[in-house]
mmCIF file of C-alpha atoms in Angstrom:
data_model
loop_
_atom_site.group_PDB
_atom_site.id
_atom_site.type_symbol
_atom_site.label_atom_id
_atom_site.label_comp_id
_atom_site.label_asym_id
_atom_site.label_seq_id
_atom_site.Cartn_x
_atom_site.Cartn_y
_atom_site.Cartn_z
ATOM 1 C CA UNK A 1 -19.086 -81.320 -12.596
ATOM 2 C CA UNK A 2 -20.100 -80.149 -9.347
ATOM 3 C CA UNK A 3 -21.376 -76.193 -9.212
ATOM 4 C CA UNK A 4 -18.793 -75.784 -6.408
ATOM 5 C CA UNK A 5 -16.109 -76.906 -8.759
ATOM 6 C CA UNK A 6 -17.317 -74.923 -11.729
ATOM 7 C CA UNK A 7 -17.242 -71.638 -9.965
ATOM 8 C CA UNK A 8 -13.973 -72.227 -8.753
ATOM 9 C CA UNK A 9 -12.855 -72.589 -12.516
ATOM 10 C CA UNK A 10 -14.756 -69.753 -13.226
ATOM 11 C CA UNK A 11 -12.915 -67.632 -10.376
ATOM 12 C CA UNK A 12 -9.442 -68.431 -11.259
ATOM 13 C CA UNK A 13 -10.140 -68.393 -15.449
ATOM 14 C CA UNK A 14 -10.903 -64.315 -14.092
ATOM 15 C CA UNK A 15 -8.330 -64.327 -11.973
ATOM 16 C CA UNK A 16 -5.982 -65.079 -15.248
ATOM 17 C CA UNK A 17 -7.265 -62.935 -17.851
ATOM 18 C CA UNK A 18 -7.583 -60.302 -15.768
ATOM 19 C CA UNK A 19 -3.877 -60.232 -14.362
ATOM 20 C CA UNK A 20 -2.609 -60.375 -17.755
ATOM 21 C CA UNK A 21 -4.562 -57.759 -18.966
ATOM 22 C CA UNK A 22 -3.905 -55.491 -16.269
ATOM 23 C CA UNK A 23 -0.026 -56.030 -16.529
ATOM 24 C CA UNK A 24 -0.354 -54.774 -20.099
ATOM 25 C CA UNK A 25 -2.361 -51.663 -19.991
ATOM 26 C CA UNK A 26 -1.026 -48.566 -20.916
ATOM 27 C CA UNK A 27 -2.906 -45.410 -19.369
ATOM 28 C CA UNK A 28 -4.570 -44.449 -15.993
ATOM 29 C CA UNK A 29 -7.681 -44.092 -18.059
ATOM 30 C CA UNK A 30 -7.364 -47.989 -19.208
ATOM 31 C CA UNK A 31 -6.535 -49.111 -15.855
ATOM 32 C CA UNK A 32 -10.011 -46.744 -14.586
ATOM 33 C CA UNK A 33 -11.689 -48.880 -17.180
ATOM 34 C CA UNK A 34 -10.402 -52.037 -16.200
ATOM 35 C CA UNK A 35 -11.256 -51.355 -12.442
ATOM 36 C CA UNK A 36 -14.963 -51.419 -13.412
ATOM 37 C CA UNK A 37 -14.607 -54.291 -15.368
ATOM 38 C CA UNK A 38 -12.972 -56.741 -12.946
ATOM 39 C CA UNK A 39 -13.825 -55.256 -9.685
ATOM 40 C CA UNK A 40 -16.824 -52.844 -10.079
ATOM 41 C CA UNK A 41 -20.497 -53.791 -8.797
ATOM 42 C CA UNK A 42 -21.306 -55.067 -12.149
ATOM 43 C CA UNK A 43 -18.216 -57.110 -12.684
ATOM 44 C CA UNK A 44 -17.771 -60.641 -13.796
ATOM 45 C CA UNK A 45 -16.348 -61.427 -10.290
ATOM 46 C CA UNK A 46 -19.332 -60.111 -8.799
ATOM 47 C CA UNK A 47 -21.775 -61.885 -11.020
ATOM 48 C CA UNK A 48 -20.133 -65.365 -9.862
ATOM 49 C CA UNK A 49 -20.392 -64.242 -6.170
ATOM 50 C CA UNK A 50 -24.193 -63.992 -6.907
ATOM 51 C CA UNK A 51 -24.949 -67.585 -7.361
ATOM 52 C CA UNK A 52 -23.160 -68.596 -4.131
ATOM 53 C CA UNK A 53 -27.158 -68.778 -2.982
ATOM 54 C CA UNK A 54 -27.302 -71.711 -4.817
ATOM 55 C CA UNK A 55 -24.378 -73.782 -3.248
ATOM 56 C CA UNK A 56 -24.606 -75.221 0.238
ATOM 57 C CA UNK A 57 -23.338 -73.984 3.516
ATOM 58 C CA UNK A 58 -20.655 -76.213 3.730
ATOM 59 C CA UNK A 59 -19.343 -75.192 0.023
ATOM 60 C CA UNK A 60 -19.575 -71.263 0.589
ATOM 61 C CA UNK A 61 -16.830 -71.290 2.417
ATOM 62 C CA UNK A 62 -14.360 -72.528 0.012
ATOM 63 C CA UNK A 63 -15.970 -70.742 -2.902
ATOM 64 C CA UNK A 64 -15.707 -67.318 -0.429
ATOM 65 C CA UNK A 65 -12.198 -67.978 0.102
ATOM 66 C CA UNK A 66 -10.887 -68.338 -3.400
ATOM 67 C CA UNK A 67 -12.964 -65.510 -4.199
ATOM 68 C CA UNK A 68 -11.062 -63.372 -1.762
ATOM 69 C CA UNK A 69 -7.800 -64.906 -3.373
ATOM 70 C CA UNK A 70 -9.288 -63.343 -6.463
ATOM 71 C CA UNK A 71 -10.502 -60.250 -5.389
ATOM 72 C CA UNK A 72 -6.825 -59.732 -3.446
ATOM 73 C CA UNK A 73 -4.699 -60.325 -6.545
ATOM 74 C CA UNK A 74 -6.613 -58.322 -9.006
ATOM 75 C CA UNK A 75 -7.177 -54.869 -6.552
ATOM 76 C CA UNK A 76 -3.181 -55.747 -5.741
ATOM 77 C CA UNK A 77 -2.026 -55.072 -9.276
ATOM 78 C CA UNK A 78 -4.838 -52.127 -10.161
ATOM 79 C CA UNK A 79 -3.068 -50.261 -6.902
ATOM 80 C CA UNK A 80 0.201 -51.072 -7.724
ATOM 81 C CA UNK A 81 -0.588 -49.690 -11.817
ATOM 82 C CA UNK A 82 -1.895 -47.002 -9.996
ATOM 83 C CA UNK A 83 1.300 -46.120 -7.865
ATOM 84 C CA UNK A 84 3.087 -46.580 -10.935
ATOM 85 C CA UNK A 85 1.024 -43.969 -12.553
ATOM 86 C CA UNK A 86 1.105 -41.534 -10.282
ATOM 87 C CA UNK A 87 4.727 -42.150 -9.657
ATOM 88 C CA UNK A 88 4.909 -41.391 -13.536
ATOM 89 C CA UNK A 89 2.958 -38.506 -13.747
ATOM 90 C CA UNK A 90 4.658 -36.421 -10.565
ATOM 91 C CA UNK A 91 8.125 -36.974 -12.534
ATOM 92 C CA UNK A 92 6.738 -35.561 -15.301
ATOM 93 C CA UNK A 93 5.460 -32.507 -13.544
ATOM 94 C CA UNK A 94 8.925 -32.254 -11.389
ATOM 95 C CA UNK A 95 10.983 -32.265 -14.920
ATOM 96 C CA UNK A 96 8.781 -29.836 -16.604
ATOM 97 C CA UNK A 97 9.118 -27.642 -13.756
ATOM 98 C CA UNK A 98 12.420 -27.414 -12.718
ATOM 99 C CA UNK A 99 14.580 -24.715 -12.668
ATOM 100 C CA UNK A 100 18.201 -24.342 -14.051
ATOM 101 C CA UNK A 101 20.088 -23.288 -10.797
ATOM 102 C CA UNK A 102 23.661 -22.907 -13.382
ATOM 103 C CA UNK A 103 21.247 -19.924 -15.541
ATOM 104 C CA UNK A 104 22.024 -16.494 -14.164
ATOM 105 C CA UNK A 105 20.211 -14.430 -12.375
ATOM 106 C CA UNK A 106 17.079 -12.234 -13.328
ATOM 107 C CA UNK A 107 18.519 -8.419 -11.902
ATOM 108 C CA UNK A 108 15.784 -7.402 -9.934
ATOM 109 C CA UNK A 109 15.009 -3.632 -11.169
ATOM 110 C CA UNK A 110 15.868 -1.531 -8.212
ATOM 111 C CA UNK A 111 13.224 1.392 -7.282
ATOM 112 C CA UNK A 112 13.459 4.665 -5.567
ATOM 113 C CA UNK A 113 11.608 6.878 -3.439
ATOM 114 C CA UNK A 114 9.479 9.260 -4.883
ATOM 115 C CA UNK A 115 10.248 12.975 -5.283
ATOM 116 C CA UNK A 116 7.731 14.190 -3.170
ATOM 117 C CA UNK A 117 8.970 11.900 -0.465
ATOM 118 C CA UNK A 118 12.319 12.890 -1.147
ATOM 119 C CA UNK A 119 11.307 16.594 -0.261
ATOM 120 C CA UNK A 120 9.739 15.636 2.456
ATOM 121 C CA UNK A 121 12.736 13.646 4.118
ATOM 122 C CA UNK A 122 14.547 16.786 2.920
ATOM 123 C CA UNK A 123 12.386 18.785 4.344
ATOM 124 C CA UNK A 124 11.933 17.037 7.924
ATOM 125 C CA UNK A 125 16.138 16.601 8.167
ATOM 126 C CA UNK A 126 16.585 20.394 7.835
ATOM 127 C CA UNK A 127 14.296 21.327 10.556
ATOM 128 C CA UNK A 128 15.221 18.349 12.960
ATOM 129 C CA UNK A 129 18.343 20.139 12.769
ATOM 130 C CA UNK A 130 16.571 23.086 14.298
ATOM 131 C CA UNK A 131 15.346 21.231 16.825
ATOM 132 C CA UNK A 132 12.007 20.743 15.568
ATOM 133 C CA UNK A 133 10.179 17.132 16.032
ATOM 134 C CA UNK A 134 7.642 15.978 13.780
ATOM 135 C CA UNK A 135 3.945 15.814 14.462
ATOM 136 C CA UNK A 136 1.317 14.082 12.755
ATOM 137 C CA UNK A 137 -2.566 13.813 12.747
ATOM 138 C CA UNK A 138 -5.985 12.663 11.374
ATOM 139 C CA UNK A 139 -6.924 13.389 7.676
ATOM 140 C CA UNK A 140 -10.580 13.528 8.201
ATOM 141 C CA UNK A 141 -10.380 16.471 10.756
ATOM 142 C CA UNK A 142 -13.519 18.168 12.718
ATOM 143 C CA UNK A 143 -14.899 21.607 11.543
ATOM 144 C CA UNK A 144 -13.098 22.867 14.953
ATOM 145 C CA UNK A 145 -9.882 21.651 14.686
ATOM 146 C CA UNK A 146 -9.774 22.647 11.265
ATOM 147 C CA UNK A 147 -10.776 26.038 10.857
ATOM 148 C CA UNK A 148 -12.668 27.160 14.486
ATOM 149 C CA UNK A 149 -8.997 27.123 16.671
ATOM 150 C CA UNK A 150 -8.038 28.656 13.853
ATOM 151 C CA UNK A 151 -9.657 31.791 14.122
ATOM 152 C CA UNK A 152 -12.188 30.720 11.153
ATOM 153 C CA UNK A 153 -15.291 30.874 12.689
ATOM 154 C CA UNK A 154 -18.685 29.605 11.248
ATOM 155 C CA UNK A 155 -19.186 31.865 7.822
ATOM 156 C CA UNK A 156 -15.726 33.222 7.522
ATOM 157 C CA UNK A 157 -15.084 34.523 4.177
ATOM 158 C CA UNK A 158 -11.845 33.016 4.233
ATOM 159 C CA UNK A 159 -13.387 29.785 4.367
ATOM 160 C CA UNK A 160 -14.566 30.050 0.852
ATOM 161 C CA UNK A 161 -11.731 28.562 -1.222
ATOM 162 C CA UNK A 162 -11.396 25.787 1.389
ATOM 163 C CA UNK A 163 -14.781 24.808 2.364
ATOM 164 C CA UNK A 164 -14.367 21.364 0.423
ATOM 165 C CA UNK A 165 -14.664 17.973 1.026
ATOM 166 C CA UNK A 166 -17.095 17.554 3.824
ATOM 167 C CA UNK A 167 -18.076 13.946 5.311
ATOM 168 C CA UNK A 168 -20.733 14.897 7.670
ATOM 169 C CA UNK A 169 -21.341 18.661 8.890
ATOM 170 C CA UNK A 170 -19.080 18.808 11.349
ATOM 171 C CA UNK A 171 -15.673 15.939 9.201
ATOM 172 C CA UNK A 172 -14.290 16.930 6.496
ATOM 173 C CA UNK A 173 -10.711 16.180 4.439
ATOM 174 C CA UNK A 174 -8.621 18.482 6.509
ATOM 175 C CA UNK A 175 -7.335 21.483 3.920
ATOM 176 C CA UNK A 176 -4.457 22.250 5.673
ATOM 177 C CA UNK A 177 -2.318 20.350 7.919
ATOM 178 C CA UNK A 178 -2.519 23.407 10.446
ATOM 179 C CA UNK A 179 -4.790 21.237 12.758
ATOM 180 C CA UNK A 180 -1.865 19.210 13.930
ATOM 181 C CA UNK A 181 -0.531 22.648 15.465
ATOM 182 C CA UNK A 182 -3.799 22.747 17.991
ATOM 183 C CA UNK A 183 -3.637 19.224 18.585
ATOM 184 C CA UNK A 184 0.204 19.744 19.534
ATOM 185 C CA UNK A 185 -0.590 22.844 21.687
ATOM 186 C CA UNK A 186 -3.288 21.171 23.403
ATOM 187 C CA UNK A 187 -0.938 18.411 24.266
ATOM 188 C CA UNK A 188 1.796 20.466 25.655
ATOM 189 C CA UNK A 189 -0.855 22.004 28.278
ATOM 190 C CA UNK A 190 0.426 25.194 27.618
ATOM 191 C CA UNK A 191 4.149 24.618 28.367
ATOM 192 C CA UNK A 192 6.445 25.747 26.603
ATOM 193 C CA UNK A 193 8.954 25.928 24.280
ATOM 194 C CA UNK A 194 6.774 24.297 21.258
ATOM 195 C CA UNK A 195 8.358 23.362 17.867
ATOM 196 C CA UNK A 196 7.109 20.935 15.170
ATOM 197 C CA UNK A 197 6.833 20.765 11.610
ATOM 198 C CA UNK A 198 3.545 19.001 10.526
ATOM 199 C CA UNK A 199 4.055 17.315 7.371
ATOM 200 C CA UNK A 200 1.123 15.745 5.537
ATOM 201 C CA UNK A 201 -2.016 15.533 2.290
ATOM 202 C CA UNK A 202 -3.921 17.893 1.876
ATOM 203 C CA UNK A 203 -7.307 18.396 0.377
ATOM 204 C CA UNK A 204 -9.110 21.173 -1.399
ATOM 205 C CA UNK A 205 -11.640 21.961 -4.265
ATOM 206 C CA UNK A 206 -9.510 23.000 -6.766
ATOM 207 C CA UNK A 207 -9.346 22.362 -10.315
ATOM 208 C CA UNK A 208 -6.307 19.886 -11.777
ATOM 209 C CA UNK A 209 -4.146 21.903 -14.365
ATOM 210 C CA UNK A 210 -0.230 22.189 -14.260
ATOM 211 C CA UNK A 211 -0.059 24.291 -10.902
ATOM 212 C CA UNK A 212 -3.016 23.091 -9.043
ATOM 213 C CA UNK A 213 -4.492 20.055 -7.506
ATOM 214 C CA UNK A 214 -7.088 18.816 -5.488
ATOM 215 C CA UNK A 215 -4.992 16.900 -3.526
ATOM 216 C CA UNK A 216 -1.540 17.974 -2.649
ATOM 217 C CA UNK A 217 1.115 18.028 0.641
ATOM 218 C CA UNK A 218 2.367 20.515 2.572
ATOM 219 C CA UNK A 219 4.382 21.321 5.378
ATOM 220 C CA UNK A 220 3.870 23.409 8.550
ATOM 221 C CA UNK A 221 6.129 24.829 11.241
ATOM 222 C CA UNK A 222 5.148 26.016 14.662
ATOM 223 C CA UNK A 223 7.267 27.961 17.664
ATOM 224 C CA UNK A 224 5.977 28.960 21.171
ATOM 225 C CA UNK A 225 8.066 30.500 23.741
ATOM 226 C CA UNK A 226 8.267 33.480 25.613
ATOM 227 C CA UNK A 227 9.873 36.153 23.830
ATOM 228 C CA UNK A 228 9.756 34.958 19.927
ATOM 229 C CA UNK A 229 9.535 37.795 17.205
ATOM 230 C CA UNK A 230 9.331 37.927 13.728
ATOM 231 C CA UNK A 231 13.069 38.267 13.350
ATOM 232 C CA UNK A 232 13.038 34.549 14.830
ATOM 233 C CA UNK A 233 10.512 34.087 12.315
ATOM 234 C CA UNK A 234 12.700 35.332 9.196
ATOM 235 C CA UNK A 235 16.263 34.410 10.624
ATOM 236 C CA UNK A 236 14.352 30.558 10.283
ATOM 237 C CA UNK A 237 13.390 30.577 7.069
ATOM 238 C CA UNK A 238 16.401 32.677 5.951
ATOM 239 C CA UNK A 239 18.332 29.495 7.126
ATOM 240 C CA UNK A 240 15.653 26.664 5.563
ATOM 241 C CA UNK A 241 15.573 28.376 2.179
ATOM 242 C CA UNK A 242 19.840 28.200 1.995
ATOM 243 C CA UNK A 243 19.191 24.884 3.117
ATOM 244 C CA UNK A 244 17.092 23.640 0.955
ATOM 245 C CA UNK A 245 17.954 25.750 -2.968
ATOM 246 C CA UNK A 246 21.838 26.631 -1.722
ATOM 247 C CA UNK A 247 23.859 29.282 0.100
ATOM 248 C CA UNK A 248 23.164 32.409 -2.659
ATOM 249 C CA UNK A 249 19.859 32.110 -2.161
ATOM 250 C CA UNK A 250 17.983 35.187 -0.516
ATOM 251 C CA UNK A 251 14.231 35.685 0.761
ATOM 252 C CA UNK A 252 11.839 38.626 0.685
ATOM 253 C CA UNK A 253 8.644 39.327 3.152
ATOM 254 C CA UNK A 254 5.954 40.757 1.915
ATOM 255 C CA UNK A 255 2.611 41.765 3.976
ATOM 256 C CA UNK A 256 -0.336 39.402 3.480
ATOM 257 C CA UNK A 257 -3.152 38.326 5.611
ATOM 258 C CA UNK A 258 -4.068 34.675 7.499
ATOM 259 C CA UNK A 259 -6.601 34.788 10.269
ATOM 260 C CA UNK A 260 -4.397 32.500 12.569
ATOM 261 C CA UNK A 261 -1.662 34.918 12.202
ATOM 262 C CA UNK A 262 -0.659 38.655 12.888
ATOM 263 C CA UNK A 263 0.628 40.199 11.406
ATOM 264 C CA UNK A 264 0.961 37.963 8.556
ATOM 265 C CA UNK A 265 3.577 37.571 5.191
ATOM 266 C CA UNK A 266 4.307 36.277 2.359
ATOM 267 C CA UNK A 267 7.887 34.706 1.897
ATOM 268 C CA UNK A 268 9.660 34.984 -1.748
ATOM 269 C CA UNK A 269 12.708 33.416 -2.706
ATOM 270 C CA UNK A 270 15.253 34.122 -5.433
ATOM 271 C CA UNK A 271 15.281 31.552 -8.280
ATOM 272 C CA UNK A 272 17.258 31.653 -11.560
ATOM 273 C CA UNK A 273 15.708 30.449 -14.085
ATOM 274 C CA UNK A 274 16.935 28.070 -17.379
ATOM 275 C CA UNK A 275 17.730 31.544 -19.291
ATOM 276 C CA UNK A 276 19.962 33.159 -16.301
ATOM 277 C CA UNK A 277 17.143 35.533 -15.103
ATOM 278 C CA UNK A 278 17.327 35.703 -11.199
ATOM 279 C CA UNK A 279 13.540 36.033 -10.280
ATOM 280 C CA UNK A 280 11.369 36.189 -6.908
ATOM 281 C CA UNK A 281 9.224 33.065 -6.571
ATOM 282 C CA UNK A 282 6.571 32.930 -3.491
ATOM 283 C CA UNK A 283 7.232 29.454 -1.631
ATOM 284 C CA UNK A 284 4.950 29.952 1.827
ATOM 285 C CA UNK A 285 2.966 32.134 3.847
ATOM 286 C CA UNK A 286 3.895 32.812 7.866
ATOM 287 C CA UNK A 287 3.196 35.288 10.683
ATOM 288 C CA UNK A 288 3.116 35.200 14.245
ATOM 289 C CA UNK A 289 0.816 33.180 15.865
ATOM 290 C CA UNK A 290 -3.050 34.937 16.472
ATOM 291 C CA UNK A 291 -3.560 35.390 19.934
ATOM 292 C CA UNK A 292 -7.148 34.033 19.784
ATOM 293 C CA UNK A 293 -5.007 30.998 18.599
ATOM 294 C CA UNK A 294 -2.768 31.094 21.544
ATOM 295 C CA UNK A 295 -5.298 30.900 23.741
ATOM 296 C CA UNK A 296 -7.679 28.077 21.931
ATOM 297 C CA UNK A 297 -4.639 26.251 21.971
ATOM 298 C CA UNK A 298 -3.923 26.812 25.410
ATOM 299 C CA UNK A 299 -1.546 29.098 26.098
ATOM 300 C CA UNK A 300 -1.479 32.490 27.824
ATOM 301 C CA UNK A 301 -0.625 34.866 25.047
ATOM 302 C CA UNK A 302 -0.003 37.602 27.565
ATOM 303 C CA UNK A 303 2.946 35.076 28.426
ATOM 304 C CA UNK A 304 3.691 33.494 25.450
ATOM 305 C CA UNK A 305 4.205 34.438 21.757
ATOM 306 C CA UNK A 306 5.244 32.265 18.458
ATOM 307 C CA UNK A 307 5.236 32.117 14.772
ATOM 308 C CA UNK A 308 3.874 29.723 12.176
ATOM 309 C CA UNK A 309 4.304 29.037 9.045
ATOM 310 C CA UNK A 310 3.181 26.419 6.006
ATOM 311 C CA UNK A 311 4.331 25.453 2.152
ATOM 312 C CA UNK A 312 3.440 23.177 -0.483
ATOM 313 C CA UNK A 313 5.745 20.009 -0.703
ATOM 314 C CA UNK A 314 5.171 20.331 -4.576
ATOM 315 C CA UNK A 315 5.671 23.739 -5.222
ATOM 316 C CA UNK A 316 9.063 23.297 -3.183
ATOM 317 C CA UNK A 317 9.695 20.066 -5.730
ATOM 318 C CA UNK A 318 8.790 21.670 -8.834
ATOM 319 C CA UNK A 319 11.154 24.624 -8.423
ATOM 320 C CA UNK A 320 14.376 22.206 -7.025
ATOM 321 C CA UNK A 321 13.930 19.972 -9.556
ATOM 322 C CA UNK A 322 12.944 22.016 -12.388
ATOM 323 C CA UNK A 323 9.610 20.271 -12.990
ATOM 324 C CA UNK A 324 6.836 22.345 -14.929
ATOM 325 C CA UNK A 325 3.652 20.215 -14.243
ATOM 326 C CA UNK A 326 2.238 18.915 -10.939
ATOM 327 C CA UNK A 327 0.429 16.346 -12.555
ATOM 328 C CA UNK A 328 3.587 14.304 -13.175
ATOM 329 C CA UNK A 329 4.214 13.417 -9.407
ATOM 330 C CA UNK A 330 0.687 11.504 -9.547
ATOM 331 C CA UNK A 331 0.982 9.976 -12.896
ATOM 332 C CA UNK A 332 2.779 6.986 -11.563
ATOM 333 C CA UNK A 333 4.485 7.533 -15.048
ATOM 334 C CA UNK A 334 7.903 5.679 -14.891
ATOM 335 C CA UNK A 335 9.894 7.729 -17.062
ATOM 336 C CA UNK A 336 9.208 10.450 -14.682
ATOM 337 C CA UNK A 337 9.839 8.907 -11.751
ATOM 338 C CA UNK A 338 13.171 6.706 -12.643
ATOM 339 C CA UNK A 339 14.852 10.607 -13.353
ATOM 340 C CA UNK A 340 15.126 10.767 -9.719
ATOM 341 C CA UNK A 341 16.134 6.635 -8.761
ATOM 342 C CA UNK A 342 19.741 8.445 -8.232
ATOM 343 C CA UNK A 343 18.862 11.612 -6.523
#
């Protein structure tokens, strides 16, 4: 038998026994092992391709081509076992995950705003209705904007119990949102009339216990026009405070002291409390403007005159909503917070 003859054999005995035992197999991990066997570099194909050297150049041609044949018909069923396995394995993954569209659906639990925001809405909506637009500004404020236009200069003894969190010497968390006043007088060039609230976190050293926090929000007012008096001053907060806790509520002034005001008070409303007890609570400080502040801020305060005045958000919060720790509005605790989904 001729050695171009016996290789031919040899090629299509593979060719058999390797189609049929590719139809049969079972696994991708077979059919891996199979594609080494038949088709790899160390296959039996390829080890009868390695003694074409020895036939002549005439016979290579015919032995090439039936090896081809070969070659063709055993990669055609390893890719089409292949395609069958992956074809396999996607339905799998498509029935495992697919999704029921007759179950019903998951209620999506519905959330609320939070009571301090609530205030603040409450808050803004009362004195928008004043007339009153809303002004914001930076939290890291400069030592000038923050207590200098202020009428707190270097070493200022009221600086003491707000000296606090300082960046550099001159940045620092602001301590009061009183900065966005200067910044809004400096912006209206010293025309007037001038009235925003400045809502806004605060920050200050302070130690955390039921009434006090190192970080907290408040709210400041500010009026410039010719001709405002401190009876603008109360008739304003008279109406915010019947606003805000309801129509029987009254508020008391009481002298105090704030170097960017004068003269300067204290404002107390009347609260009743869980027993029936009508009490005086303090909810904010005011005055009329300074008029060193006037001027830094650039007005003429021989012209001009206005009043000012600040609260905490929380302190307003804790005595509408009958709340007797501070803490709770930054616990993120949900049974806290869901009380007031419906408020």
């Amino acid at each position: 038998m001729s050695e171009t003859v016996q290789m031919k054999e040899q090629l299509l005995t593979l060719k058999a026994e390797a189609l049929d035992v590719l139809e049969k197999v079972g696994t991708p991990k077979e059919l891996d092992e199979l594609r080494v066997k038949y088709s790899g570099k160390k296959s039996a194909l390829t080890e009868i391709l390695r003694g074409m050297g020895k036939l002549s150049a005439e016979e290579r041609p015919v032995v090439g081509q039936v090896a081809n044949e070969v070659r063709e018909a055993i990669e055609e069923v390893i890719n089409r076992k292949q395609e069958h396995f992956v074809r396999e394995e996607t339905n799998a993954r498509l029935q495992a995950e697919k999704v029921d569209v007759t179950l019903p659906g998951r209620p999506m639990p519905q959330g609320g705003i939070h009571p301090l925001n609530k205030v603040i809405e409450e808050l803004e909506d009362i004195f928008l209705g004043m007339g009153y637009r809303v002004a914001e500004g930076p939290q890291v404020e400069t030592d000038y904007y923050n207590f200098e236009a202020l009428n707190l200069p270097q070493n200022h003894p009221a600086r003491d119990m707000q000296d606090s969190f300082y960046l550099t010497e001159d940045l620092l968390m602001r301590t009061q949102t009183s900065p966005i006043q200067i910044r809004a007088m400096e912006a209206a060039k010293g025309q007037a009339p001038l009235k925003v609230i400045c809502p806004g976190a605060v920050y200050r050293r302070d130690d955390d216990d039921a009434t006090h926090s190192f970080q907290f929000h408040q709210i400041e007012g500010l009026v410039i026009d010719k001709g405002i008096r401190m009876s603008d001053l109360k008739g304003t907060l008279l109406q915010f405070a019947r606003e805000m806790f309801g129509e029987q509520t009254e508020i008391r002034l009481r002298p105090s002291f704030f170097p960017f005001t004068e003269p300067s008070v204290e404002v107390d409303v009347t609260f009743t409390k869980k027993n029936g007890e009508r009490v005086w609570i303090e909810i904010l400080g005011c005055g009329m403007v300074h008029p060193k502040v006037l001027e830094m801020g650039g007005f003429d305060p021989e012209v001009y005159s206005g009043f000012a005045f600040g609260m905490g958000v929380e302190r307003i919060a804790i005595l509408k909503y009958g709340i007797d720790d501070i803490r709770h509005f930054y616990s993120n605790d949900m049974r806290f917070l869901k009380q007031f989904s419906r408020i």
